[in-house]
JSON list of C-alpha atoms in Angstrom, two decimals:
[
{"chain": "E", "resi": 245, "resn": "MET", "atom": "CA", "xyz": [22.67, -4.10, -18.57]},
{"chain": "E", "resi": 246, "resn": "ARG", "atom": "CA", "xyz": [20.07, -5.61, -20.61]},
{"chain": "E", "resi": 247, "resn": "HIS", "atom": "CA", "xyz": [18.03, -4.11, -23.37]},
{"chain": "E", "resi": 248, "resn": "ILE", "atom": "CA", "xyz": [14.38, -4.60, -23.04]},
{"chain": "E", "resi": 249, "resn": "HIS", "atom": "CA", "xyz": [12.78, -5.10, -26.62]},
{"chain": "E", "resi": 250, "resn": "PRO", "atom": "CA", "xyz": [9.74, -5.15, -27.16]},
{"chain": "E", "resi": 251, "resn": "ILE", "atom": "CA", "xyz": [8.60, -3.08, -24.20]},
{"chain": "E", "resi": 252, "resn": "SER", "atom": "CA", "xyz": [5.58, -5.29, -23.41]},
{"chain": "E", "resi": 253, "resn": "GLU", "atom": "CA", "xyz": [4.30, -7.11, -20.16]},
{"chain": "E", "resi": 254, "resn": "ALA", "atom": "CA", "xyz": [5.64, -10.67, -21.42]},
{"chain": "E", "resi": 255, "resn": "SER", "atom": "CA", "xyz": [9.00, -9.11, -22.08]},
{"chain": "E", "resi": 256, "resn": "CYS", "atom": "CA", "xyz": [9.09, -7.35, -18.52]},
{"chain": "E", "resi": 257, "resn": "ARG", "atom": "CA", "xyz": [7.51, -9.59, -16.29]},
{"chain": "E", "resi": 258, "resn": "GLU", "atom": "CA", "xyz": [11.03, -11.32, -15.47]},
{"chain": "E", "resi": 259, "resn": "HIS", "atom": "CA", "xyz": [12.58, -7.67, -14.55]},
{"chain": "E", "resi": 260, "resn": "TYR", "atom": "CA", "xyz": [9.81, -6.70, -12.28]},
{"chain": "E", "resi": 261, "resn": "GLY", "atom": "CA", "xyz": [11.46, -5.02, -8.81]},
{"chain": "E", "resi": 262, "resn": "LYS", "atom": "CA", "xyz": [14.75, -4.79, -10.40]},
{"chain": "E", "resi": 263, "resn": "PRO", "atom": "CA", "xyz": [16.86, -1.49, -11.46]},
{"chain": "E", "resi": 264, "resn": "VAL", "atom": "CA", "xyz": [15.84, -0.16, -14.73]},
{"chain": "E", "resi": 265, "resn": "LEU", "atom": "CA", "xyz": [17.27, 2.48, -16.75]},
{"chain": "E", "resi": 266, "resn": "VAL", "atom": "CA", "xyz": [14.44, 4.00, -19.24]},
{"chain": "E", "resi": 267, "resn": "ILE", "atom": "CA", "xyz": [15.48, 6.31, -22.16]},
{"chain": "E", "resi": 268, "resn": "LEU", "atom": "CA", "xyz": [12.73, 8.58, -23.52]},
{"chain": "E", "resi": 269, "resn": "LYS", "atom": "CA", "xyz": [12.14, 9.94, -26.81]},
{"chain": "E", "resi": 270, "resn": "ASP", "atom": "CA", "xyz": [13.02, 13.67, -25.71]},
{"chain": "E", "resi": 271, "resn": "GLY", "atom": "CA", "xyz": [16.65, 12.11, -24.75]},
{"chain": "E", "resi": 272, "resn": "GLY", "atom": "CA", "xyz": [15.48, 12.05, -21.23]},
{"chain": "E", "resi": 273, "resn": "GLU", "atom": "CA", "xyz": [16.70, 9.28, -18.82]},
{"chain": "E", "resi": 274, "resn": "ILE", "atom": "CA", "xyz": [15.04, 7.93, -15.86]},
{"chain": "E", "resi": 275, "resn": "ALA", "atom": "CA", "xyz": [16.01, 4.87, -13.42]},
{"chain": "E", "resi": 276, "resn": "GLY", "atom": "CA", "xyz": [14.00, 3.43, -11.04]},
{"chain": "E", "resi": 277, "resn": "ILE", "atom": "CA", "xyz": [12.64, 0.06, -10.25]},
{"chain": "E", "resi": 278, "resn": "LEU", "atom": "CA", "xyz": [10.33, -2.06, -12.45]},
{"chain": "E", "resi": 279, "resn": "THR", "atom": "CA", "xyz": [6.85, -2.83, -10.93]},
{"chain": "E", "resi": 280, "resn": "LYS", "atom": "CA", "xyz": [4.21, -3.04, -13.46]},
{"chain": "E", "resi": 281, "resn": "VAL", "atom": "CA", "xyz": [4.16, -2.83, -17.52]},
{"chain": "E", "resi": 282, "resn": "GLY", "atom": "CA", "xyz": [0.19, -2.72, -18.57]},
{"chain": "E", "resi": 283, "resn": "PRO", "atom": "CA", "xyz": [-0.81, -2.39, -22.46]},
{"chain": "E", "resi": 284, "resn": "ASP", "atom": "CA", "xyz": [-0.03, 1.28, -22.66]},
{"chain": "E", "resi": 285, "resn": "THR", "atom": "CA", "xyz": [2.08, 2.56, -19.17]},
{"chain": "E", "resi": 286, "resn": "LEU", "atom": "CA", "xyz": [5.31, 1.38, -17.55]},
{"chain": "E", "resi": 287, "resn": "VAL", "atom": "CA", "xyz": [5.11, 1.99, -13.45]},
{"chain": "E", "resi": 288, "resn": "LEU", "atom": "CA", "xyz": [8.64, 2.72, -11.95]},
{"chain": "E", "resi": 289, "resn": "ASN", "atom": "CA", "xyz": [9.04, 2.38, -8.16]},
{"chain": "E", "resi": 290, "resn": "GLY", "atom": "CA", "xyz": [5.13, 1.77, -7.28]},
{"chain": "E", "resi": 291, "resn": "GLU", "atom": "CA", "xyz": [4.10, -0.66, -4.65]},
{"chain": "E", "resi": 292, "resn": "ALA", "atom": "CA", "xyz": [4.50, -4.45, -5.28]},
{"chain": "E", "resi": 293, "resn": "ASP", "atom": "CA", "xyz": [1.44, -6.44, -5.46]},
{"chain": "E", "resi": 294, "resn": "ILE", "atom": "CA", "xyz": [0.67, -8.27, -2.40]},
{"chain": "E", "resi": 295, "resn": "SER", "atom": "CA", "xyz": [-0.30, -12.09, -3.79]},
{"chain": "E", "resi": 296, "resn": "SER", "atom": "CA", "xyz": [1.53, -14.55, -1.51]},
{"chain": "E", "resi": 297, "resn": "GLY", "atom": "CA", "xyz": [-2.20, -16.10, -0.79]},
{"chain": "E", "resi": 298, "resn": "LYS", "atom": "CA", "xyz": [-1.24, -16.94, 2.97]},
{"chain": "E", "resi": 299, "resn": "SER", "atom": "CA", "xyz": [-4.03, -16.10, 5.41]},
{"chain": "E", "resi": 300, "resn": "ARG", "atom": "CA", "xyz": [-3.43, -14.16, 8.54]},
{"chain": "E", "resi": 301, "resn": "SER", "atom": "CA", "xyz": [-2.37, -15.79, 11.68]},
{"chain": "E", "resi": 302, "resn": "PRO", "atom": "CA", "xyz": [-5.29, -17.22, 13.54]},
{"chain": "E", "resi": 303, "resn": "LYS", "atom": "CA", "xyz": [-6.63, -14.80, 16.34]},
{"chain": "E", "resi": 304, "resn": "ARG", "atom": "CA", "xyz": [-5.87, -15.17, 20.54]},
{"chain": "E", "resi": 305, "resn": "ASN", "atom": "CA", "xyz": [-7.99, -15.00, 22.99]},
{"chain": "E", "resi": 306, "resn": "MET", "atom": "CA", "xyz": [-8.51, -11.02, 23.38]},
{"chain": "E", "resi": 307, "resn": "LYS", "atom": "CA", "xyz": [-8.93, -11.89, 27.11]},
{"chain": "E", "resi": 308, "resn": "SER", "atom": "CA", "xyz": [-5.55, -13.86, 27.96]},
{"chain": "E", "resi": 309, "resn": "LYS", "atom": "CA", "xyz": [-3.76, -10.51, 27.93]},
{"chain": "E", "resi": 310, "resn": "ARG", "atom": "CA", "xyz": [-4.18, -7.27, 27.09]},
{"chain": "E", "resi": 311, "resn": "ILE", "atom": "CA", "xyz": [-1.30, -4.92, 27.01]},
{"chain": "E", "resi": 312, "resn": "ASN", "atom": "CA", "xyz": [-1.56, -1.22, 26.64]},
{"chain": "E", "resi": 313, "resn": "HIS", "atom": "CA", "xyz": [0.71, 0.33, 24.42]},
{"chain": "E", "resi": 314, "resn": "LYS", "atom": "CA", "xyz": [0.94, 3.99, 23.08]},
{"chain": "E", "resi": 315, "resn": "ALA", "atom": "CA", "xyz": [1.12, 4.88, 19.78]},
{"chain": "E", "resi": 316, "resn": "GLU", "atom": "CA", "xyz": [4.39, 5.99, 18.51]},
{"chain": "E", "resi": 317, "resn": "VAL", "atom": "CA", "xyz": [3.86, 8.92, 16.11]},
{"chain": "E", "resi": 318, "resn": "SER", "atom": "CA", "xyz": [7.09, 10.22, 14.01]},
{"chain": "E", "resi": 319, "resn": "PHE", "atom": "CA", "xyz": [7.33, 14.27, 13.62]},
{"chain": "E", "resi": 320, "resn": "SER", "atom": "CA", "xyz": [9.72, 16.50, 11.54]},
{"chain": "E", "resi": 321, "resn": "PRO", "atom": "CA", "xyz": [9.86, 19.93, 11.51]},
{"chain": "E", "resi": 322, "resn": "PHE", "atom": "CA", "xyz": [10.15, 19.82, 8.01]},
{"chain": "E", "resi": 323, "resn": "PRO", "atom": "CA", "xyz": [7.48, 18.80, 5.50]},
{"chain": "E", "resi": 324, "resn": "ASN", "atom": "CA", "xyz": [7.87, 16.43, 2.76]},
{"chain": "E", "resi": 325, "resn": "THR", "atom": "CA", "xyz": [11.52, 15.03, 3.91]},
{"chain": "E", "resi": 326, "resn": "GLY", "atom": "CA", "xyz": [10.11, 11.49, 3.59]},
{"chain": "E", "resi": 327, "resn": "PHE", "atom": "CA", "xyz": [12.11, 9.37, 0.87]},
{"chain": "E", "resi": 328, "resn": "GLY", "atom": "CA", "xyz": [9.89, 8.16, -2.19]},
{"chain": "E", "resi": 329, "resn": "GLY", "atom": "CA", "xyz": [6.14, 9.76, -2.50]},
{"chain": "E", "resi": 330, "resn": "GLY", "atom": "CA", "xyz": [4.76, 7.05, -4.81]},
{"chain": "E", "resi": 331, "resn": "GLY", "atom": "CA", "xyz": [5.22, 5.64, -8.48]},
{"chain": "E", "resi": 332, "resn": "LEU", "atom": "CA", "xyz": [6.14, 6.99, -11.50]},
{"chain": "E", "resi": 333, "resn": "VAL", "atom": "CA", "xyz": [3.58, 6.07, -14.68]},
{"chain": "E", "resi": 334, "resn": "LEU", "atom": "CA", "xyz": [5.21, 6.31, -17.82]},
{"chain": "E", "resi": 335, "resn": "ASP", "atom": "CA", "xyz": [3.14, 6.41, -21.31]},
{"chain": "E", "resi": 336, "resn": "LEU", "atom": "CA", "xyz": [4.83, 3.59, -23.52]},
{"chain": "E", "resi": 337, "resn": "ALA", "atom": "CA", "xyz": [4.59, 5.87, -26.45]},
{"chain": "E", "resi": 338, "resn": "LEU", "atom": "CA", "xyz": [7.42, 8.34, -24.65]},
{"chain": "E", "resi": 339, "resn": "ILE", "atom": "CA", "xyz": [9.74, 5.37, -24.03]},
{"chain": "E", "resi": 340, "resn": "ALA", "atom": "CA", "xyz": [12.86, 5.06, -26.72]},
{"chain": "E", "resi": 341, "resn": "LEU", "atom": "CA", "xyz": [14.71, 2.80, -24.87]},
{"chain": "E", "resi": 342, "resn": "LEU", "atom": "CA", "xyz": [14.66, 0.01, -21.81]},
{"chain": "E", "resi": 343, "resn": "PHE", "atom": "CA", "xyz": [17.31, -1.37, -20.34]},
{"chain": "E", "resi": 344, "resn": "ALA", "atom": "CA", "xyz": [17.45, -4.02, -17.21]},
{"chain": "E", "resi": 345, "resn": "PHE", "atom": "CA", "xyz": [20.28, -3.84, -14.37]},
{"chain": "E", "resi": 346, "resn": "PHE", "atom": "CA", "xyz": [21.59, -6.92, -13.73]}
]
């Protein structure tokens, strides 16, 4: 583990996408994937920014081949059984320590 100090965008940028452990000032611990650090917030398990700069492949002539596909729908008899559920935004004022795993 590596202690990250100070907790700022510049010092955390190299750890984006890596697992981290956040120790809160009240003694709580939160583990997650570091997504983003802003001026006053830290985001865990959020969606990564897409900035590859590549454009989509050129469109083919739609008249050449047209294949009809049926839509596939996933179904679960139990609500909210999916993994995840969005990112966690923490105020930097609540964070005592931040550690990055290698």
